Coordinates of C-alpha atoms and ligand atoms in Angstrom, one line a residue:
M1 CA 5.9 21.1 222.3
P2 CA 3.2 23.4 221.0
I3 CA -0.1 21.8 220.0
K4 CA -1.2 22.8 216.5
F5 CA -4.6 24.1 215.8
P6 CA -6.0 23.3 212.3
F7 CA -4.8 25.9 209.8
T8 CA -7.1 29.0 209.9
K9 CA -7.8 31.0 206.9
N10 CA -6.7 34.6 206.3
K11 CA -7.2 36.4 203.1
K12 CA -4.2 35.2 201.2
Q13 CA -2.9 32.0 202.7
P14 CA -3.4 29.5 205.5
V15 CA -1.5 30.6 208.6
P16 CA -0.6 28.0 211.1
Q17 CA -1.4 29.2 214.6
T18 CA 1.1 27.7 217.0
V19 CA -0.3 27.6 220.5
G20 CA 1.9 29.6 222.8
L21 CA 3.8 31.4 220.1
D22 CA 3.7 35.1 220.9
Y23 CA 3.5 36.9 217.5
N24 CA 4.6 40.1 219.3
Q25 CA 7.9 38.7 220.5
L26 CA 9.3 37.2 217.3
P27 CA 13.0 37.0 216.6
E28 CA 13.7 40.1 214.4
H29 CA 16.3 38.4 212.2
V30 CA 16.1 34.7 211.3
A31 CA 18.9 33.1 209.3
I32 CA 18.4 29.7 207.6
I33 CA 20.8 27.1 206.2
M34 CA 18.5 25.4 203.8
D35 CA 20.1 21.9 203.8
G36 CA 19.0 18.5 202.6
N37 CA 17.8 19.2 199.0
G38 CA 20.2 16.6 197.5
R39 CA 19.3 13.9 200.0
W40 CA 15.6 14.6 199.6
A41 CA 15.9 14.1 195.9
K42 CA 18.1 11.0 196.2
N43 CA 15.5 9.3 198.5
R44 CA 13.0 9.7 195.7
G45 CA 15.3 8.5 193.0
M46 CA 15.4 12.0 191.5
P47 CA 18.4 14.1 190.4
R48 CA 19.8 16.5 193.0
I49 CA 18.5 19.5 191.1
A50 CA 14.9 18.3 191.7
G51 CA 15.6 18.8 195.4
H52 CA 16.8 22.4 194.8
K53 CA 13.7 23.1 192.7
E54 CA 11.4 21.9 195.4
G55 CA 13.6 23.9 197.9
M56 CA 12.8 27.0 195.9
N57 CA 9.1 26.4 196.4
V58 CA 9.7 26.2 200.1
V59 CA 11.6 29.5 200.0
K60 CA 8.4 31.0 198.6
K61 CA 6.3 29.5 201.4
I62 CA 8.6 30.6 204.2
V63 CA 9.1 34.1 202.8
S64 CA 5.3 34.6 202.6
H65 CA 4.9 33.3 206.1
A66 CA 7.8 35.3 207.6
S67 CA 6.5 38.4 205.9
G68 CA 2.9 37.8 207.0
I69 CA 3.7 37.3 210.7
G70 CA 6.2 40.3 210.9
V71 CA 9.7 38.9 211.0
K72 CA 12.0 41.8 210.0
V73 CA 14.9 40.1 208.3
L74 CA 15.2 36.7 206.7
T75 CA 18.7 35.7 205.6
L76 CA 18.8 32.5 203.4
Y77 CA 22.0 30.7 202.5
A78 CA 21.4 30.0 198.8
F79 CA 24.9 29.5 197.6
S80 CA 28.2 29.4 199.4
T81 CA 31.7 30.2 198.2
E82 CA 32.4 26.5 198.5
N83 CA 29.4 25.4 196.4
W84 CA 31.3 26.1 193.2
K85 CA 32.9 22.6 193.8
R86 CA 29.7 20.9 192.9
P87 CA 29.1 19.4 189.5
K88 CA 28.7 22.0 186.7
N89 CA 25.1 21.2 186.0
E90 CA 24.2 21.6 189.6
V91 CA 26.0 24.9 189.9
E92 CA 24.3 26.2 186.7
F93 CA 21.0 25.2 188.1
L94 CA 21.6 26.9 191.5
M95 CA 22.6 30.0 189.6
K96 CA 19.4 29.9 187.6
L97 CA 17.2 29.4 190.7
P98 CA 17.2 33.1 191.8
V99 CA 16.3 34.0 188.3
D100 CA 13.3 31.6 188.2
F101 CA 12.3 32.6 191.7
L102 CA 12.3 36.3 190.9
N103 CA 10.7 35.9 187.5
T104 CA 7.7 34.2 189.0
Y105 CA 7.6 35.7 192.4
L106 CA 8.8 39.3 192.3
P107 CA 5.3 40.8 191.8
E108 CA 4.2 39.1 194.9
L109 CA 7.3 40.2 196.8
I110 CA 6.5 43.8 195.8
E111 CA 2.9 43.4 196.8
K112 CA 4.0 42.1 200.2
N113 CA 6.3 45.1 200.7
V114 CA 9.4 42.8 200.8
Q115 CA 12.8 44.3 200.2
V116 CA 15.3 42.1 198.4
R117 CA 18.9 42.2 199.2
T118 CA 22.0 40.0 198.9
I119 CA 25.2 39.4 200.8
G120 CA 28.2 37.7 199.2
D121 CA 30.7 38.2 196.4
F122 CA 28.1 39.3 193.8
D123 CA 30.3 40.5 190.9
V124 CA 31.4 37.0 189.9
L125 CA 27.9 35.5 189.6
P126 CA 26.8 34.8 186.0
P127 CA 25.3 37.9 184.3
H128 CA 21.8 36.5 184.1
T129 CA 21.8 35.9 187.9
Q130 CA 23.1 39.4 188.6
K131 CA 20.6 41.0 186.2
A132 CA 17.6 39.3 187.9
V133 CA 18.8 40.0 191.4
D134 CA 19.8 43.6 190.6
E135 CA 16.4 44.3 189.1
A136 CA 14.7 42.8 192.2
I137 CA 16.9 44.9 194.5
E138 CA 16.1 48.0 192.5
R139 CA 12.4 47.4 192.3
T140 CA 12.0 46.7 196.0
K141 CA 14.5 49.1 197.5
H142 CA 11.9 51.4 198.9
N143 CA 9.9 48.6 200.5
D144 CA 10.0 48.6 204.2
G145 CA 8.5 45.2 205.1
L146 CA 10.5 42.0 205.4
I147 CA 14.1 42.3 204.3
L148 CA 14.7 39.1 202.3
N149 CA 18.5 38.7 202.2
F150 CA 19.9 36.1 199.9
A151 CA 23.4 34.9 200.7
L152 CA 24.7 34.2 197.2
N153 CA 28.3 33.2 196.7
Y154 CA 28.7 34.0 200.4
G155 CA 31.5 32.9 202.6
S156 CA 32.0 34.2 206.1
R157 CA 35.8 33.9 206.1
F158 CA 36.1 35.7 202.8
E159 CA 33.8 38.4 204.2
M160 CA 35.9 38.8 207.3
V161 CA 39.2 38.8 205.4
N162 CA 37.9 41.5 203.2
A163 CA 36.8 43.5 206.2
V164 CA 40.4 43.2 207.6
K165 CA 41.8 44.3 204.3
Q166 CA 39.5 47.4 204.2
I167 CA 40.5 48.3 207.7
A168 CA 44.2 47.8 207.0
A169 CA 43.9 50.0 203.9
K170 CA 42.4 52.8 206.1
V171 CA 45.2 52.4 208.6
E172 CA 47.9 52.5 205.8
D173 CA 46.2 55.7 204.5
G174 CA 46.4 57.3 208.0
E175 CA 42.6 57.5 208.0
L176 CA 42.5 55.3 211.1
S177 CA 44.9 54.2 213.8
S178 CA 45.0 50.7 215.1
C179 CA 43.4 51.8 218.4
D180 CA 40.3 52.9 216.4
I181 CA 39.7 49.2 215.6
T182 CA 36.7 48.1 217.5
E183 CA 34.0 45.4 217.2
D184 CA 31.6 48.0 215.8
L185 CA 34.2 49.1 213.2
F186 CA 34.8 45.6 212.2
S187 CA 31.0 44.9 211.9
S188 CA 30.7 48.1 209.8
Q189 CA 33.0 46.5 207.1
L190 CA 30.8 43.4 206.7
Y191 CA 28.1 42.8 204.1
T192 CA 25.6 42.9 206.9
S193 CA 26.8 46.3 208.2
D194 CA 23.3 47.9 208.2
L195 CA 21.4 44.8 209.5
I196 CA 20.6 43.7 213.0
E197 CA 22.4 40.5 213.9
P198 CA 20.5 37.2 213.5
D199 CA 18.6 36.2 216.7
L200 CA 17.9 32.7 215.4
L201 CA 19.7 30.3 213.1
I202 CA 17.8 27.4 211.6
R203 CA 19.5 24.5 209.9
T204 CA 17.5 21.7 208.3
S205 CA 18.5 18.1 207.4
G206 CA 20.1 17.0 210.7
E207 CA 23.5 18.6 210.1
Q208 CA 24.7 20.7 213.0
R209 CA 27.4 23.0 211.7
L210 CA 27.8 26.5 210.4
S211 CA 29.4 25.8 207.1
N212 CA 31.1 29.2 206.9
F213 CA 27.8 31.1 207.4
L214 CA 27.7 34.4 209.3
L215 CA 30.4 33.3 211.7
W216 CA 30.8 36.8 213.3
Q217 CA 27.1 37.8 213.1
L218 CA 25.8 34.6 214.8
A219 CA 27.9 35.1 218.0
Y220 CA 24.8 35.4 220.2
A221 CA 22.2 33.8 218.0
E222 CA 20.1 30.9 219.2
F223 CA 20.6 27.8 217.1
W224 CA 17.7 25.5 216.1
F225 CA 18.2 22.2 214.2
T226 CA 15.8 19.8 212.7
E227 CA 16.1 16.5 210.9
V228 CA 13.6 17.6 208.3
Y229 CA 15.1 18.1 204.8
W230 CA 14.6 21.6 203.4
P231 CA 12.1 20.5 200.7
D232 CA 9.8 19.1 203.5
F233 CA 10.2 22.2 205.7
D234 CA 7.0 24.2 206.1
E235 CA 5.3 27.0 208.0
S236 CA 4.6 24.7 211.0
H237 CA 8.3 23.8 211.4
F238 CA 9.2 27.5 211.0
E239 CA 6.8 28.4 213.8
K240 CA 8.1 25.6 216.0
A241 CA 11.6 27.1 215.7
L242 CA 10.1 30.5 216.6
Y243 CA 8.3 29.0 219.6
D244 CA 11.4 27.2 220.8
Y245 CA 13.4 30.4 220.4
Q246 CA 10.9 32.2 222.6
N247 CA 11.5 29.7 225.3
R248 CA 15.2 30.1 225.4
K249 CA 16.9 32.4 227.9
R250 CA 19.3 34.7 226.1
R251 CA 21.9 35.8 228.5
Y252 CA 24.6 37.3 226.3
G253 CA 27.2 36.1 228.7
G254 CA 25.4 37.6 231.7
V255 CA 23.3 35.8 234.3
Ligands
FPP301 C1 22.0 22.6 200.5 O1 21.5 21.3 200.3 C2 21.3 23.5 199.6 C3 21.9 24.4 198.7 C4 23.4 24.4 198.5 C5 21.1 25.3 197.9 C6 20.0 25.9 198.6 C7 19.1 26.5 197.6 C8 17.8 26.5 197.7 C9 17.0 25.8 198.8 C10 16.9 27.1 196.7 C11 17.2 28.6 196.8 C12 16.2 29.4 196.2 C13 16.4 30.6 195.8 C14 15.2 31.4 195.4 C15 17.7 31.3 195.7 P1 22.4 20.2 199.7 O2 22.3 20.2 198.2 O3 23.8 20.3 200.2 O4 21.7 18.9 200.2 P2 22.4 17.6 200.7 O5 23.3 17.9 201.8 O6 21.3 16.7 201.0 O7 23.2 17.1 199.5

């Protein structure tokens, strides 16, 4: 368990310094299932959407921190293909969150050299969500700092079925034969085709499941779970996850 020094100041924000964390050996790609917003709100007698709003503020904190310490890719599960089952007002709120986030935070993302991207079935999102996200993608596309990848209307099974359909179409057209189908070819048909695979998956709130998130891409990721609800998650929890990751032995099936 790393011992925390008091926060030290840098120019923009306090940066927790976790003893023993090697900032030169960070996981390149961190994926997060930001869970527990609803329970956080319920415990406070507040509506579920209050938890999501607070969760958005935590997104800001973690993005700043990940960008500041040099993580290369941060993939955040913001809305799953299954989340449409939630009450209408909650879905509407969740669809508005990226708009609010980008309205207030895009200038800072640009200043931090962050590149915004998405994975998921984007075309069926409400127009205001698409517009805000499209604008952020366009305005940050030349940035080469942290890739901030929002999983929006994302479902891993849907993604994989689509990949299969695309490959099948190429086989039908005679562009490919079935023996050309490899793991790399399959990966190339996923939303994440030009991203490195996640090294570390974090899930908050005590749940320990994948919930249809990056099922293919997480094959060799290290998993890190915490009981902390997402709205209570902060930079020190993030660094603890990174520290624990650094103390894992990744063997990729070898010895
Ligand atoms: C799961 O918690 C969380 C979500 C479905 C939404 C996550 C969204 C955010 C944290 C904000 C995203 C911000 C931006 C900028 C897109 P839950 O509601 O399932 O919690 P519960 O399990 O306690 O009910």
